[in-house]
């Protein structure tokens, strides 16, 4: 079985300051991990994904995430927040047995960006 | 190349009515997934289909819910005799490749069902 824990349900940062959204995973196998972003009443957009290549993954809009196997973490970071980054962020793990592409979502972290 | 297309985007149904949600995958994609997002929650897997086949329906409620992906036309998620608890956003996703870990899955913009 696999699971994802997003440690913060809400994160608030000031514009121009760094963003850190935390995610821990549990998987019996080498996982594939993703971060998706969802703006209000919109679908999900893939920010980045890790599939056992480089442990530091760069995504769109300046986001990146580092896979740390020893800590079972896949935290999302951005050096400088922008107002347009305000959204819901989901950490996601992909299965390696059964339906391999089946995604297990975390409960989400709502990012608020203030002036 | 149009993205994953879902319709309707918003649907209101009275309790006991039927809801039909449609999904056209991206061009060239033959794998379709349906997910449900309840208010204030993450997405939960419902069903995975390929053309004319249900591959994994482990996330589908046992009653009232069904899904299909016919040889021609969109995938349909059907909810019979809707109840208030069915109110949610239903997301369709598609992928181009064979079933493998790490597949990039592309999501539609969702269909918001409200049961009154």
mmCIF file of C-alpha atoms in Angstrom:
data_model
loop_
_atom_site.group_PDB
_atom_site.id
_atom_site.type_symbol
_atom_site.label_atom_id
_atom_site.label_comp_id
_atom_site.label_asym_id
_atom_site.label_seq_id
_atom_site.Cartn_x
_atom_site.Cartn_y
_atom_site.Cartn_z
ATOM 1 C CA UNK A 1 0.000 0.000 0.000
ATOM 2 C CA UNK A 2 1.095 3.548 -0.513
ATOM 3 C CA UNK A 3 0.155 6.816 1.095
ATOM 4 C CA UNK A 4 1.020 10.469 1.106
ATOM 5 C CA UNK A 5 0.981 12.883 4.025
ATOM 6 C CA UNK A 6 0.986 16.599 3.487
ATOM 7 C CA UNK A 7 2.087 18.038 6.767
ATOM 8 C CA UNK A 8 0.431 21.443 6.491
ATOM 9 C CA UNK A 9 -3.133 22.071 5.419
ATOM 10 C CA UNK A 10 -2.504 25.824 5.074
ATOM 11 C CA UNK A 11 0.672 27.803 4.416
ATOM 12 C CA UNK A 12 0.828 31.581 4.256
ATOM 13 C CA UNK A 13 3.833 33.480 2.881
ATOM 14 C CA UNK A 14 4.542 37.014 1.836
ATOM 15 C CA UNK A 15 5.132 37.777 -1.808
ATOM 16 C CA UNK A 16 8.812 37.491 -2.630
ATOM 17 C CA UNK A 17 9.633 35.097 0.231
ATOM 18 C CA UNK A 18 10.449 31.385 -0.117
ATOM 19 C CA UNK A 19 7.800 28.699 -0.275
ATOM 20 C CA UNK A 20 8.094 25.290 1.386
ATOM 21 C CA UNK A 21 5.270 22.748 1.118
ATOM 22 C CA UNK A 22 6.029 19.523 2.914
ATOM 23 C CA UNK A 23 5.187 16.016 1.804
ATOM 24 C CA UNK A 24 6.075 12.601 3.187
ATOM 25 C CA UNK A 25 5.257 9.384 1.422
ATOM 26 C CA UNK A 26 4.983 5.729 2.235
ATOM 27 C CA UNK A 27 5.510 3.087 -0.421
ATOM 28 C CA UNK A 28 6.660 -0.495 -0.504
ATOM 29 C CA UNK A 29 8.449 0.081 -3.765
ATOM 30 C CA UNK A 30 10.414 2.837 -5.433
ATOM 31 C CA UNK A 31 7.683 5.379 -5.943
ATOM 32 C CA UNK A 32 6.913 7.875 -8.636
ATOM 33 C CA UNK A 33 5.999 11.180 -7.048
ATOM 34 C CA UNK A 34 4.236 14.222 -8.407
ATOM 35 C CA UNK A 35 3.146 17.679 -7.371
ATOM 36 C CA UNK A 36 -0.050 19.060 -8.886
ATOM 37 C CA UNK A 37 -1.509 22.540 -8.449
ATOM 38 C CA UNK A 38 -5.203 23.373 -8.507
ATOM 39 C CA UNK A 39 -6.487 26.908 -8.792
ATOM 40 C CA UNK A 40 -10.020 27.589 -7.528
ATOM 41 C CA UNK A 41 -12.677 25.745 -9.528
ATOM 42 C CA UNK A 42 -10.081 24.604 -12.007
ATOM 43 C CA UNK A 43 -8.522 21.312 -12.977
ATOM 44 C CA UNK A 44 -5.131 20.064 -11.934
ATOM 45 C CA UNK A 45 -1.900 21.106 -13.526
ATOM 46 C CA UNK A 46 1.249 19.024 -13.228
ATOM 47 C CA UNK A 47 4.071 21.018 -11.639
ATOM 48 C CA UNK A 48 6.750 18.332 -11.654
ATOM 49 C CA UNK A 49 7.359 14.624 -11.265
ATOM 50 C CA UNK A 50 10.030 12.291 -9.950
ATOM 51 C CA UNK A 51 10.529 8.891 -11.556
ATOM 52 C CA UNK A 52 13.858 7.579 -10.178
ATOM 53 C CA UNK A 53 16.101 9.808 -12.239
ATOM 54 C CA UNK A 54 17.666 12.928 -10.688
ATOM 55 C CA UNK A 55 16.593 13.444 -7.085
ATOM 56 C CA UNK A 56 16.243 17.209 -7.543
ATOM 57 C CA UNK A 57 13.393 17.808 -9.908
ATOM 58 C CA UNK A 58 12.710 21.147 -11.529
ATOM 59 C CA UNK A 59 9.189 22.009 -12.548
ATOM 60 C CA UNK A 60 7.234 24.822 -14.065
ATOM 61 C CA UNK A 61 6.863 28.340 -12.665
ATOM 62 C CA UNK A 62 10.103 28.133 -10.694
ATOM 63 C CA UNK A 63 9.070 25.246 -8.465
ATOM 64 C CA UNK A 64 11.321 22.357 -7.605
ATOM 65 C CA UNK A 65 11.236 19.345 -5.313
ATOM 66 C CA UNK A 66 13.866 17.061 -3.854
ATOM 67 C CA UNK A 67 13.343 13.346 -3.398
ATOM 68 C CA UNK A 68 14.969 12.168 -0.158
ATOM 69 C CA UNK A 69 14.656 8.445 0.259
ATOM 70 C CA UNK A 70 16.208 8.398 3.726
ATOM 71 C CA UNK A 71 13.564 10.844 4.951
ATOM 72 C CA UNK A 72 10.754 9.542 2.698
ATOM 73 C CA UNK A 73 10.109 13.141 1.747
ATOM 74 C CA UNK A 74 9.349 15.067 -1.423
ATOM 75 C CA UNK A 75 9.023 18.678 -0.326
ATOM 76 C CA UNK A 76 8.094 21.383 -2.831
ATOM 77 C CA UNK A 77 9.993 24.659 -2.810
ATOM 78 C CA UNK A 78 10.154 27.947 -4.643
ATOM 79 C CA UNK A 79 12.684 30.701 -3.901
ATOM 80 C CA UNK A 80 10.287 33.604 -4.270
ATOM 81 C CA UNK A 81 6.505 33.447 -4.052
ATOM 82 C CA UNK A 82 4.270 35.302 -6.460
ATOM 83 C CA UNK A 83 0.652 36.270 -5.929
ATOM 84 C CA UNK A 84 -0.346 33.956 -8.771
ATOM 85 C CA UNK A 85 1.044 30.988 -6.799
ATOM 86 C CA UNK A 86 -1.922 31.121 -4.418
ATOM 87 C CA UNK A 87 -3.688 27.797 -4.964
ATOM 88 C CA UNK A 88 -4.124 24.273 -3.601
ATOM 89 C CA UNK A 89 -1.133 21.971 -3.977
ATOM 90 C CA UNK A 90 -1.318 18.197 -3.980
ATOM 91 C CA UNK A 91 1.501 15.755 -3.410
ATOM 92 C CA UNK A 92 0.786 12.521 -5.252
ATOM 93 C CA UNK A 93 2.314 9.052 -5.401
ATOM 94 C CA UNK A 94 1.860 6.604 -8.242
ATOM 95 C CA UNK A 95 1.352 2.905 -7.673
ATOM 96 C CA UNK A 96 3.899 0.303 -8.635
ATOM 97 C CA UNK A 97 1.631 -2.709 -8.415
ATOM 98 C CA UNK A 98 -1.797 -3.386 -9.715
ATOM 99 C CA UNK A 99 -2.879 -0.336 -11.638
ATOM 100 C CA UNK A 100 0.532 1.253 -11.855
ATOM 101 C CA UNK A 101 -0.683 4.632 -12.972
ATOM 102 C CA UNK A 102 -3.268 4.927 -10.232
ATOM 103 C CA UNK A 103 -2.528 8.033 -8.248
ATOM 104 C CA UNK A 104 -2.880 8.425 -4.490
ATOM 105 C CA UNK A 105 -3.377 12.053 -3.498
ATOM 106 C CA UNK A 106 -2.470 13.849 -0.311
ATOM 107 C CA UNK A 107 -5.133 15.965 1.323
ATOM 108 C CA UNK A 108 -3.668 19.150 -0.117
ATOM 109 C CA UNK A 109 -1.954 22.294 1.132
ATOM 110 C CA UNK A 110 -3.591 25.636 0.538
ATOM 111 C CA UNK A 111 -0.969 28.261 -0.207
ATOM 112 C CA UNK A 112 -1.848 31.853 0.567
ATOM 113 C CA UNK A 113 0.390 34.643 -0.695
ATOM 114 C CA UNK A 114 0.088 38.055 0.917
ATOM 115 C CA UNK A 115 1.458 41.429 -0.072
ATOM 116 C CA UNK B 1 -3.889 19.300 -29.434
ATOM 117 C CA UNK B 2 -6.862 19.928 -27.216
ATOM 118 C CA UNK B 3 -6.600 18.826 -23.630
ATOM 119 C CA UNK B 4 -8.867 16.460 -21.772
ATOM 120 C CA UNK B 5 -12.398 17.743 -22.317
ATOM 121 C CA UNK B 6 -15.116 17.271 -19.769
ATOM 122 C CA UNK B 7 -18.748 18.239 -19.962
ATOM 123 C CA UNK B 8 -20.832 19.500 -18.492
ATOM 124 C CA UNK B 9 -18.622 21.668 -16.321
ATOM 125 C CA UNK B 10 -21.440 22.217 -13.865
ATOM 126 C CA UNK B 11 -24.462 20.026 -13.343
ATOM 127 C CA UNK B 12 -27.326 20.376 -10.888
ATOM 128 C CA UNK B 13 -29.537 17.397 -10.202
ATOM 129 C CA UNK B 14 -32.380 16.742 -7.779
ATOM 130 C CA UNK B 15 -32.142 13.779 -5.461
ATOM 131 C CA UNK B 16 -33.131 10.607 -7.283
ATOM 132 C CA UNK B 17 -32.226 11.839 -10.756
ATOM 133 C CA UNK B 18 -29.417 10.517 -12.912
ATOM 134 C CA UNK B 19 -26.176 12.315 -13.655
ATOM 135 C CA UNK B 20 -24.071 11.642 -16.735
ATOM 136 C CA UNK B 21 -20.600 13.079 -16.994
ATOM 137 C CA UNK B 22 -18.634 12.888 -20.217
ATOM 138 C CA UNK B 23 -14.933 12.876 -20.871
ATOM 139 C CA UNK B 24 -13.041 13.024 -24.125
ATOM 140 C CA UNK B 25 -9.372 12.125 -23.606
ATOM 141 C CA UNK B 26 -6.537 13.899 -25.294
ATOM 142 C CA UNK B 27 -5.994 12.916 -28.897
ATOM 143 C CA UNK B 28 -4.060 9.682 -29.095
ATOM 144 C CA UNK B 29 -4.763 8.709 -25.470
ATOM 145 C CA UNK B 30 -6.482 5.407 -24.884
ATOM 146 C CA UNK B 31 -6.306 5.279 -21.089
ATOM 147 C CA UNK B 32 -8.932 7.131 -19.064
ATOM 148 C CA UNK B 33 -9.214 7.598 -15.302
ATOM 149 C CA UNK B 34 -11.996 9.074 -13.206
ATOM 150 C CA UNK B 35 -11.346 10.708 -9.835
ATOM 151 C CA UNK B 36 -13.713 12.294 -7.344
ATOM 152 C CA UNK B 37 -12.949 15.257 -5.144
ATOM 153 C CA UNK B 38 -15.235 15.798 -2.194
ATOM 154 C CA UNK B 39 -15.294 19.276 -0.619
ATOM 155 C CA UNK B 40 -12.072 20.110 1.226
ATOM 156 C CA UNK B 41 -10.483 16.774 0.287
ATOM 157 C CA UNK B 42 -7.941 15.464 -2.175
ATOM 158 C CA UNK B 43 -8.851 13.454 -5.208
ATOM 159 C CA UNK B 44 -9.787 9.810 -4.829
ATOM 160 C CA UNK B 45 -9.358 7.259 -7.590
ATOM 161 C CA UNK B 46 -12.582 5.757 -8.881
ATOM 162 C CA UNK B 47 -11.990 3.791 -12.071
ATOM 163 C CA UNK B 48 -9.484 3.148 -14.843
ATOM 164 C CA UNK B 49 -10.663 2.260 -18.332
ATOM 165 C CA UNK B 50 -9.260 1.483 -21.707
ATOM 166 C CA UNK B 51 -11.379 1.316 -24.834
ATOM 167 C CA UNK B 52 -14.282 -1.077 -24.164
ATOM 168 C CA UNK B 53 -12.646 -2.402 -20.992
ATOM 169 C CA UNK B 54 -12.787 -1.587 -17.318
ATOM 170 C CA UNK B 55 -9.319 -2.311 -15.986
ATOM 171 C CA UNK B 56 -9.607 -1.252 -12.352
ATOM 172 C CA UNK B 57 -12.801 -0.159 -10.630
ATOM 173 C CA UNK B 58 -11.607 -0.603 -7.086
ATOM 174 C CA UNK B 59 -12.543 2.964 -6.176
ATOM 175 C CA UNK B 60 -16.086 2.894 -7.499
ATOM 176 C CA UNK B 61 -18.969 2.774 -5.034
ATOM 177 C CA UNK B 62 -20.657 -0.605 -5.308
ATOM 178 C CA UNK B 63 -24.069 0.765 -6.175
ATOM 179 C CA UNK B 64 -25.452 3.470 -8.461
ATOM 180 C CA UNK B 65 -22.118 4.285 -10.133
ATOM 181 C CA UNK B 66 -20.965 2.945 -13.481
ATOM 182 C CA UNK B 67 -18.429 3.918 -16.108
ATOM 183 C CA UNK B 68 -17.800 3.061 -19.708
ATOM 184 C CA UNK B 69 -15.371 3.956 -22.462
ATOM 185 C CA UNK B 70 -16.860 2.760 -25.737
ATOM 186 C CA UNK B 71 -14.975 2.121 -28.936
ATOM 187 C CA UNK B 72 -16.344 5.351 -30.338
ATOM 188 C CA UNK B 73 -17.142 8.455 -28.348
ATOM 189 C CA UNK B 74 -16.321 9.787 -24.924
ATOM 190 C CA UNK B 75 -16.020 8.006 -21.624
ATOM 191 C CA UNK B 76 -19.164 8.293 -19.504
ATOM 192 C CA UNK B 77 -19.448 8.287 -15.726
ATOM 193 C CA UNK B 78 -23.024 7.581 -14.761
ATOM 194 C CA UNK B 79 -24.539 8.101 -11.343
ATOM 195 C CA UNK B 80 -28.052 6.812 -10.843
ATOM 196 C CA UNK B 81 -30.483 8.015 -8.181
ATOM 197 C CA UNK B 82 -28.149 10.718 -6.972
ATOM 198 C CA UNK B 83 -27.994 11.664 -3.309
ATOM 199 C CA UNK B 84 -26.629 14.799 -1.635
ATOM 200 C CA UNK B 85 -23.408 12.983 -0.765
ATOM 201 C CA UNK B 86 -22.642 12.614 -4.473
ATOM 202 C CA UNK B 87 -22.094 16.368 -4.697
ATOM 203 C CA UNK B 88 -18.451 16.677 -5.668
ATOM 204 C CA UNK B 89 -16.070 17.552 -8.438
ATOM 205 C CA UNK B 90 -15.451 14.682 -10.821
ATOM 206 C CA UNK B 91 -12.194 14.755 -12.709
ATOM 207 C CA UNK B 92 -11.298 12.774 -15.757
ATOM 208 C CA UNK B 93 -7.705 12.134 -16.737
ATOM 209 C CA UNK B 94 -6.014 10.441 -19.639
ATOM 210 C CA UNK B 95 -2.585 9.121 -20.498
ATOM 211 C CA UNK B 96 -0.979 8.064 -23.742
ATOM 212 C CA UNK B 97 1.275 5.249 -22.677
ATOM 213 C CA UNK B 98 0.851 1.728 -21.540
ATOM 214 C CA UNK B 99 0.245 1.058 -17.915
ATOM 215 C CA UNK B 100 3.433 1.840 -16.062
ATOM 216 C CA UNK B 101 4.521 3.731 -12.945
ATOM 217 C CA UNK B 102 5.408 7.343 -13.456
ATOM 218 C CA UNK B 103 3.033 7.830 -16.356
ATOM 219 C CA UNK B 104 2.174 11.470 -16.786
ATOM 220 C CA UNK B 105 -1.563 11.738 -16.442
ATOM 221 C CA UNK B 106 -3.337 14.771 -17.841
ATOM 222 C CA UNK B 107 -6.418 16.039 -16.062
ATOM 223 C CA UNK B 108 -9.497 17.752 -17.396
ATOM 224 C CA UNK B 109 -10.987 20.798 -15.719
ATOM 225 C CA UNK B 110 -13.586 18.773 -13.898
ATOM 226 C CA UNK B 111 -17.339 18.472 -13.713
ATOM 227 C CA UNK B 112 -18.954 19.932 -10.605
ATOM 228 C CA UNK B 113 -22.061 18.015 -9.583
ATOM 229 C CA UNK B 114 -24.475 19.595 -7.137
ATOM 230 C CA UNK B 115 -27.363 17.524 -5.820
ATOM 231 C CA UNK B 116 -30.232 19.538 -4.375
#
